[in-house]
Amino acid sequence: MELSALAIAFVSVALLFDFLNGFHDSCNCVATVIASRSLSPRAALIMAAIADFCGPLIFGVAVAVTLGKGVVAPQAVDIWVAFAALCSAILWNLLTWYLAIPSSSSHALVGGLIGSASAAHGFDIIHLDGLAKVLIALFVAPLLAFMAGYIFMKAIFFLVRGASPKINWLFKRLQILASLILALSHSTNDAQKTMGIIAMGLVIIGYQAEFTVPGWVILACAGAIALGTLSGGLRLIKTVGTKMYRVRPIDAFSAQTCSALVILGAALLGGPVSSTQVASSALLGVGAAERVSKIRWKVAIDIATAWLLTIPVSAVAGAMLYWLFNGLF
């Protein structure tokens, strides 16, 4: 395979992952605003797609640098390691979409990268300090989102005590703004993970001498995740928006506001987090603030189980795919 063809194939697979990331994670941004009937599905997805495109252009590429340089050494990874990591994450996204279980594209990509890199060069290739930063961000963020959702909802209940049902009109409008901010924060974090992988691949292939994220990569990734969001994974939207509990405008506003704050804060600090985990955890915290029995905990347990399985399953898949690609090519 010629160098240019290899580069095109690699970037194409990375953008496919980015598209599926948007498709898979659109539920995070629009599920509650649709479930509370504040916006129609089409209007919500269009708004989220526009915001997803703009997010990486506004807030920089700190997450891309963390993922591209922090987990494994770029100069010591071959192109099939990156291919295997992307393909394992794509397969996991498709499987969890089919099962209608929200899962983390971020976990899948990190797991695939760990598995494929370890299969190629052993565990010494992994930067433990960088991996620790990634894992801390991925696992602490849901806890922060749950607590933020719980506290925020309690505060909202206190502030609107005694208000008439007409207050729902205000929360419907505020929820749209919160959904917009959440979509901006989503792409600011998630699109950058693909940017980091592409930039790493360009260094491996020899198109770049050092790790930087070119402007065309930023635009391509922003466009891919926006198109994926516009396509909308309706199966997952239904799970997040209706199966955990009946979402009202006040619930949706509180959950989306807390999710956006956690995700955007992590992105600005360069910590890759799972927008799926953050959004679902914030929604659970909001529901628990009103009444613990309100939540369908079986659905929440199914989602949490998928979260725990994502990294190890993706790592195994990444290792197996690396051995397959390396043997074939």
mmCIF file with all atom_site columns, C-alpha atoms in Angstrom, residues 99-234:
data_model
loop_
_atom_site.group_PDB
_atom_site.id
_atom_site.type_symbol
_atom_site.label_atom_id
_atom_site.label_alt_id
_atom_site.label_comp_id
_atom_site.label_asym_id
_atom_site.label_entity_id
_atom_site.label_seq_id
_atom_site.pdbx_PDB_ins_code
_atom_site.Cartn_x
_atom_site.Cartn_y
_atom_site.Cartn_z
_atom_site.occupancy
_atom_site.B_iso_or_equiv
_atom_site.pdbx_formal_charge
_atom_site.auth_seq_id
_atom_site.auth_comp_id
_atom_site.auth_asym_id
_atom_site.auth_atom_id
_atom_site.pdbx_PDB_model_num
ATOM 1   C CA . LEU A 1 99  ? -28.394 -3.121 22.219 1.00 0.00 ? 99  LEU A CA 1
ATOM 2   C CA . ALA A 1 100 ? -29.644 0.445  22.968 1.00 0.00 ? 100 ALA A CA 1
ATOM 3   C CA . ILE A 1 101 ? -27.218 0.767  25.888 1.00 0.00 ? 101 ILE A CA 1
ATOM 4   C CA . PRO A 1 102 ? -25.480 4.147  26.265 1.00 0.00 ? 102 PRO A CA 1
ATOM 5   C CA . SER A 1 103 ? -21.750 3.577  26.600 1.00 0.00 ? 103 SER A CA 1
ATOM 6   C CA . SER A 1 104 ? -18.571 5.579  26.408 1.00 0.00 ? 104 SER A CA 1
ATOM 7   C CA . SER A 1 105 ? -16.886 6.162  23.055 1.00 0.00 ? 105 SER A CA 1
ATOM 8   C CA . SER A 1 106 ? -14.012 7.632  25.058 1.00 0.00 ? 106 SER A CA 1
ATOM 9   C CA . HIS A 1 107 ? -13.552 4.470  27.115 1.00 0.00 ? 107 HIS A CA 1
ATOM 10  C CA . ALA A 1 108 ? -13.751 2.376  23.949 1.00 0.00 ? 108 ALA A CA 1
ATOM 11  C CA . LEU A 1 109 ? -11.032 4.381  22.215 1.00 0.00 ? 109 LEU A CA 1
ATOM 12  C CA . VAL A 1 110 ? -8.730  4.437  25.247 1.00 0.00 ? 110 VAL A CA 1
ATOM 13  C CA . GLY A 1 111 ? -9.262  0.701  25.795 1.00 0.00 ? 111 GLY A CA 1
ATOM 14  C CA . GLY A 1 112 ? -8.572  -0.071 22.141 1.00 0.00 ? 112 GLY A CA 1
ATOM 15  C CA . LEU A 1 113 ? -5.404  2.023  22.201 1.00 0.00 ? 113 LEU A CA 1
ATOM 16  C CA . ILE A 1 114 ? -4.125  0.343  25.360 1.00 0.00 ? 114 ILE A CA 1
ATOM 17  C CA . GLY A 1 115 ? -4.836  -3.129 23.985 1.00 0.00 ? 115 GLY A CA 1
ATOM 18  C CA . SER A 1 116 ? -3.346  -2.615 20.535 1.00 0.00 ? 116 SER A CA 1
ATOM 19  C CA . ALA A 1 117 ? -0.246  -0.778 21.816 1.00 0.00 ? 117 ALA A CA 1
ATOM 20  C CA . SER A 1 118 ? 0.393   -3.440 24.443 1.00 0.00 ? 118 SER A CA 1
ATOM 21  C CA . ALA A 1 119 ? 0.019   -6.201 21.861 1.00 0.00 ? 119 ALA A CA 1
ATOM 22  C CA . ALA A 1 120 ? 2.564   -4.450 19.637 1.00 0.00 ? 120 ALA A CA 1
ATOM 23  C CA . HIS A 1 121 ? 5.235   -3.365 22.110 1.00 0.00 ? 121 HIS A CA 1
ATOM 24  C CA . GLY A 1 122 ? 4.326   -4.587 25.573 1.00 0.00 ? 122 GLY A CA 1
ATOM 25  C CA . PHE A 1 123 ? 3.104   -2.561 28.523 1.00 0.00 ? 123 PHE A CA 1
ATOM 26  C CA . ASP A 1 124 ? 6.245   -0.406 28.660 1.00 0.00 ? 124 ASP A CA 1
ATOM 27  C CA . ILE A 1 125 ? 4.871   1.657  25.776 1.00 0.00 ? 125 ILE A CA 1
ATOM 28  C CA . ILE A 1 126 ? 2.100   3.020  28.006 1.00 0.00 ? 126 ILE A CA 1
ATOM 29  C CA . HIS A 1 127 ? 2.681   6.314  29.812 1.00 0.00 ? 127 HIS A CA 1
ATOM 30  C CA . LEU A 1 128 ? 1.346   5.489  33.262 1.00 0.00 ? 128 LEU A CA 1
ATOM 31  C CA . ASP A 1 129 ? 1.139   9.117  34.381 1.00 0.00 ? 129 ASP A CA 1
ATOM 32  C CA . GLY A 1 130 ? -0.794  10.097 31.272 1.00 0.00 ? 130 GLY A CA 1
ATOM 33  C CA . LEU A 1 131 ? -3.012  7.020  31.530 1.00 0.00 ? 131 LEU A CA 1
ATOM 34  C CA . ALA A 1 132 ? -3.714  7.860  35.167 1.00 0.00 ? 132 ALA A CA 1
ATOM 35  C CA . LYS A 1 133 ? -4.834  11.357 34.142 1.00 0.00 ? 133 LYS A CA 1
ATOM 36  C CA . VAL A 1 134 ? -7.168  9.901  31.530 1.00 0.00 ? 134 VAL A CA 1
ATOM 37  C CA . LEU A 1 135 ? -8.630  7.264  33.857 1.00 0.00 ? 135 LEU A CA 1
ATOM 38  C CA . ILE A 1 136 ? -9.106  9.726  36.710 1.00 0.00 ? 136 ILE A CA 1
ATOM 39  C CA . ALA A 1 137 ? -10.989 12.066 34.392 1.00 0.00 ? 137 ALA A CA 1
ATOM 40  C CA . LEU A 1 138 ? -13.090 9.239  32.971 1.00 0.00 ? 138 LEU A CA 1
ATOM 41  C CA . PHE A 1 139 ? -14.087 7.746  36.326 1.00 0.00 ? 139 PHE A CA 1
ATOM 42  C CA . VAL A 1 140 ? -14.286 10.811 38.580 1.00 0.00 ? 140 VAL A CA 1
ATOM 43  C CA . ALA A 1 141 ? -16.377 12.875 36.150 1.00 0.00 ? 141 ALA A CA 1
ATOM 44  C CA . PRO A 1 142 ? -19.547 10.712 36.531 1.00 0.00 ? 142 PRO A CA 1
ATOM 45  C CA . LEU A 1 143 ? -19.352 11.002 40.325 1.00 0.00 ? 143 LEU A CA 1
ATOM 46  C CA . LEU A 1 144 ? -18.974 14.767 40.066 1.00 0.00 ? 144 LEU A CA 1
ATOM 47  C CA . ALA A 1 145 ? -21.880 14.910 37.623 1.00 0.00 ? 145 ALA A CA 1
ATOM 48  C CA . PHE A 1 146 ? -24.125 12.860 39.932 1.00 0.00 ? 146 PHE A CA 1
ATOM 49  C CA . MET A 1 147 ? -23.324 15.040 42.939 1.00 0.00 ? 147 MET A CA 1
ATOM 50  C CA . ALA A 1 148 ? -23.681 18.223 40.905 1.00 0.00 ? 148 ALA A CA 1
ATOM 51  C CA . GLY A 1 149 ? -27.055 17.087 39.576 1.00 0.00 ? 149 GLY A CA 1
ATOM 52  C CA . TYR A 1 150 ? -28.271 16.182 43.065 1.00 0.00 ? 150 TYR A CA 1
ATOM 53  C CA . ILE A 1 151 ? -27.171 19.460 44.680 1.00 0.00 ? 151 ILE A CA 1
ATOM 54  C CA . PHE A 1 152 ? -28.293 21.616 41.747 1.00 0.00 ? 152 PHE A CA 1
ATOM 55  C CA . MET A 1 153 ? -31.761 20.040 41.734 1.00 0.00 ? 153 MET A CA 1
ATOM 56  C CA . LYS A 1 154 ? -32.153 20.509 45.486 1.00 0.00 ? 154 LYS A CA 1
ATOM 57  C CA . ALA A 1 155 ? -31.222 24.170 45.055 1.00 0.00 ? 155 ALA A CA 1
ATOM 58  C CA . ILE A 1 156 ? -33.728 24.594 42.206 1.00 0.00 ? 156 ILE A CA 1
ATOM 59  C CA . PHE A 1 157 ? -36.493 23.034 44.308 1.00 0.00 ? 157 PHE A CA 1
ATOM 60  C CA . PHE A 1 158 ? -35.694 25.484 47.101 1.00 0.00 ? 158 PHE A CA 1
ATOM 61  C CA . LEU A 1 159 ? -35.698 28.506 44.784 1.00 0.00 ? 159 LEU A CA 1
ATOM 62  C CA . VAL A 1 160 ? -38.998 27.671 43.058 1.00 0.00 ? 160 VAL A CA 1
ATOM 63  C CA . ARG A 1 161 ? -40.891 26.453 46.110 1.00 0.00 ? 161 ARG A CA 1
ATOM 64  C CA . GLY A 1 162 ? -44.465 27.712 45.983 1.00 0.00 ? 162 GLY A CA 1
ATOM 65  C CA . ALA A 1 163 ? -44.241 28.572 42.255 1.00 0.00 ? 163 ALA A CA 1
ATOM 66  C CA . SER A 1 164 ? -47.216 27.838 40.010 1.00 0.00 ? 164 SER A CA 1
ATOM 67  C CA . PRO A 1 165 ? -47.106 25.203 37.229 1.00 0.00 ? 165 PRO A CA 1
ATOM 68  C CA . LYS A 1 166 ? -46.437 28.069 34.806 1.00 0.00 ? 166 LYS A CA 1
ATOM 69  C CA . ILE A 1 167 ? -42.794 27.868 35.896 1.00 0.00 ? 167 ILE A CA 1
ATOM 70  C CA . ASN A 1 168 ? -42.481 24.955 33.446 1.00 0.00 ? 168 ASN A CA 1
ATOM 71  C CA . TRP A 1 169 ? -42.600 27.491 30.593 1.00 0.00 ? 169 TRP A CA 1
ATOM 72  C CA . LEU A 1 170 ? -39.422 29.093 31.934 1.00 0.00 ? 170 LEU A CA 1
ATOM 73  C CA . PHE A 1 171 ? -37.642 25.768 32.347 1.00 0.00 ? 171 PHE A CA 1
ATOM 74  C CA . LYS A 1 172 ? -38.575 24.721 28.805 1.00 0.00 ? 172 LYS A CA 1
ATOM 75  C CA . ARG A 1 173 ? -36.831 27.818 27.471 1.00 0.00 ? 173 ARG A CA 1
ATOM 76  C CA . LEU A 1 174 ? -33.852 27.509 29.791 1.00 0.00 ? 174 LEU A CA 1
ATOM 77  C CA . GLN A 1 175 ? -33.516 23.850 28.862 1.00 0.00 ? 175 GLN A CA 1
ATOM 78  C CA . ILE A 1 176 ? -32.972 24.725 25.206 1.00 0.00 ? 176 ILE A CA 1
ATOM 79  C CA . LEU A 1 177 ? -30.093 27.015 26.184 1.00 0.00 ? 177 LEU A CA 1
ATOM 80  C CA . ALA A 1 178 ? -28.645 24.325 28.451 1.00 0.00 ? 178 ALA A CA 1
ATOM 81  C CA . SER A 1 179 ? -28.892 21.764 25.648 1.00 0.00 ? 179 SER A CA 1
ATOM 82  C CA . LEU A 1 180 ? -27.017 24.115 23.322 1.00 0.00 ? 180 LEU A CA 1
ATOM 83  C CA . ILE A 1 181 ? -24.203 24.609 25.843 1.00 0.00 ? 181 ILE A CA 1
ATOM 84  C CA . LEU A 1 182 ? -24.048 20.860 26.475 1.00 0.00 ? 182 LEU A CA 1
ATOM 85  C CA . ALA A 1 183 ? -23.641 20.180 22.741 1.00 0.00 ? 183 ALA A CA 1
ATOM 86  C CA . LEU A 1 184 ? -20.815 22.726 22.576 1.00 0.00 ? 184 LEU A CA 1
ATOM 87  C CA . SER A 1 185 ? -19.051 21.053 25.489 1.00 0.00 ? 185 SER A CA 1
ATOM 88  C CA . HIS A 1 186 ? -19.662 17.583 24.011 1.00 0.00 ? 186 HIS A CA 1
ATOM 89  C CA . SER A 1 187 ? -17.761 18.219 20.797 1.00 0.00 ? 187 SER A CA 1
ATOM 90  C CA . THR A 1 188 ? -15.129 20.245 22.630 1.00 0.00 ? 188 THR A CA 1
ATOM 91  C CA . ASN A 1 189 ? -14.245 17.025 24.448 1.00 0.00 ? 189 ASN A CA 1
ATOM 92  C CA . ASP A 1 190 ? -15.250 14.161 22.143 1.00 0.00 ? 190 ASP A CA 1
ATOM 93  C CA . ALA A 1 191 ? -14.196 15.447 18.711 1.00 0.00 ? 191 ALA A CA 1
ATOM 94  C CA . GLN A 1 192 ? -10.743 16.166 20.092 1.00 0.00 ? 192 GLN A CA 1
ATOM 95  C CA . LYS A 1 193 ? -10.142 12.493 20.844 1.00 0.00 ? 193 LYS A CA 1
ATOM 96  C CA . THR A 1 194 ? -10.311 11.733 17.135 1.00 0.00 ? 194 THR A CA 1
ATOM 97  C CA . MET A 1 195 ? -8.093  14.731 16.412 1.00 0.00 ? 195 MET A CA 1
ATOM 98  C CA . GLY A 1 196 ? -5.481  13.300 18.772 1.00 0.00 ? 196 GLY A CA 1
ATOM 99  C CA . ILE A 1 197 ? -5.565  9.896  17.076 1.00 0.00 ? 197 ILE A CA 1
ATOM 100 C CA . ILE A 1 198 ? -5.295  11.415 13.584 1.00 0.00 ? 198 ILE A CA 1
ATOM 101 C CA . ALA A 1 199 ? -2.404  13.659 14.616 1.00 0.00 ? 199 ALA A CA 1
ATOM 102 C CA . MET A 1 200 ? -0.668  10.630 16.140 1.00 0.00 ? 200 MET A CA 1
ATOM 103 C CA . GLY A 1 201 ? -1.197  8.687  12.895 1.00 0.00 ? 201 GLY A CA 1
ATOM 104 C CA . LEU A 1 202 ? 0.220   11.515 10.793 1.00 0.00 ? 202 LEU A CA 1
ATOM 105 C CA . VAL A 1 203 ? 3.393   11.442 12.890 1.00 0.00 ? 203 VAL A CA 1
ATOM 106 C CA . ILE A 1 204 ? 3.635   7.654  12.513 1.00 0.00 ? 204 ILE A CA 1
ATOM 107 C CA . ILE A 1 205 ? 3.127   7.747  8.747  1.00 0.00 ? 205 ILE A CA 1
ATOM 108 C CA . GLY A 1 206 ? 5.660   10.538 8.350  1.00 0.00 ? 206 GLY A CA 1
ATOM 109 C CA . TYR A 1 207 ? 3.377   13.358 7.265  1.00 0.00 ? 207 TYR A CA 1
ATOM 110 C CA . GLN A 1 208 ? 4.386   15.364 10.345 1.00 0.00 ? 208 GLN A CA 1
ATOM 111 C CA . ALA A 1 209 ? 7.675   15.533 12.207 1.00 0.00 ? 209 ALA A CA 1
ATOM 112 C CA . GLU A 1 210 ? 6.050   16.243 15.592 1.00 0.00 ? 210 GLU A CA 1
ATOM 113 C CA . PHE A 1 211 ? 2.668   15.999 17.262 1.00 0.00 ? 211 PHE A CA 1
ATOM 114 C CA . THR A 1 212 ? 0.479   18.948 16.257 1.00 0.00 ? 212 THR A CA 1
ATOM 115 C CA . VAL A 1 213 ? -3.181  19.142 15.240 1.00 0.00 ? 213 VAL A CA 1
ATOM 116 C CA . PRO A 1 214 ? -3.479  20.758 11.777 1.00 0.00 ? 214 PRO A CA 1
ATOM 117 C CA . GLY A 1 215 ? -6.378  23.073 11.007 1.00 0.00 ? 215 GLY A CA 1
ATOM 118 C CA . TRP A 1 216 ? -7.854  20.721 8.403  1.00 0.00 ? 216 TRP A CA 1
ATOM 119 C CA . VAL A 1 217 ? -7.966  17.925 10.995 1.00 0.00 ? 217 VAL A CA 1
ATOM 120 C CA . ILE A 1 218 ? -9.907  20.167 13.389 1.00 0.00 ? 218 ILE A CA 1
ATOM 121 C CA . LEU A 1 219 ? -12.411 21.075 10.666 1.00 0.00 ? 219 LEU A CA 1
ATOM 122 C CA . ALA A 1 220 ? -12.770 17.485 9.429  1.00 0.00 ? 220 ALA A CA 1
ATOM 123 C CA . CYS A 1 221 ? -13.369 16.102 12.919 1.00 0.00 ? 221 CYS A CA 1
ATOM 124 C CA . ALA A 1 222 ? -15.802 18.863 13.822 1.00 0.00 ? 222 ALA A CA 1
ATOM 125 C CA . GLY A 1 223 ? -17.724 18.172 10.614 1.00 0.00 ? 223 GLY A CA 1
ATOM 126 C CA . ALA A 1 224 ? -17.772 14.386 11.133 1.00 0.00 ? 224 ALA A CA 1
ATOM 127 C CA . ILE A 1 225 ? -19.086 14.534 14.688 1.00 0.00 ? 225 ILE A CA 1
ATOM 128 C CA . ALA A 1 226 ? -21.672 17.130 13.666 1.00 0.00 ? 226 ALA A CA 1
ATOM 129 C CA . LEU A 1 227 ? -22.954 14.888 10.856 1.00 0.00 ? 227 LEU A CA 1
ATOM 130 C CA . GLY A 1 228 ? -23.104 11.953 13.252 1.00 0.00 ? 228 GLY A CA 1
ATOM 131 C CA . THR A 1 229 ? -25.101 13.996 15.750 1.00 0.00 ? 229 THR A CA 1
ATOM 132 C CA . LEU A 1 230 ? -27.470 15.157 13.016 1.00 0.00 ? 230 LEU A CA 1
ATOM 133 C CA . SER A 1 231 ? -28.120 11.511 12.103 1.00 0.00 ? 231 SER A CA 1
ATOM 134 C CA . GLY A 1 232 ? -29.087 10.809 15.721 1.00 0.00 ? 232 GLY A CA 1
ATOM 135 C CA . GLY A 1 233 ? -29.054 7.423  17.446 1.00 0.00 ? 233 GLY A CA 1
ATOM 136 C CA . LEU A 1 234 ? -32.765 7.329  18.264 1.00 0.00 ? 234 LEU A CA 1
#
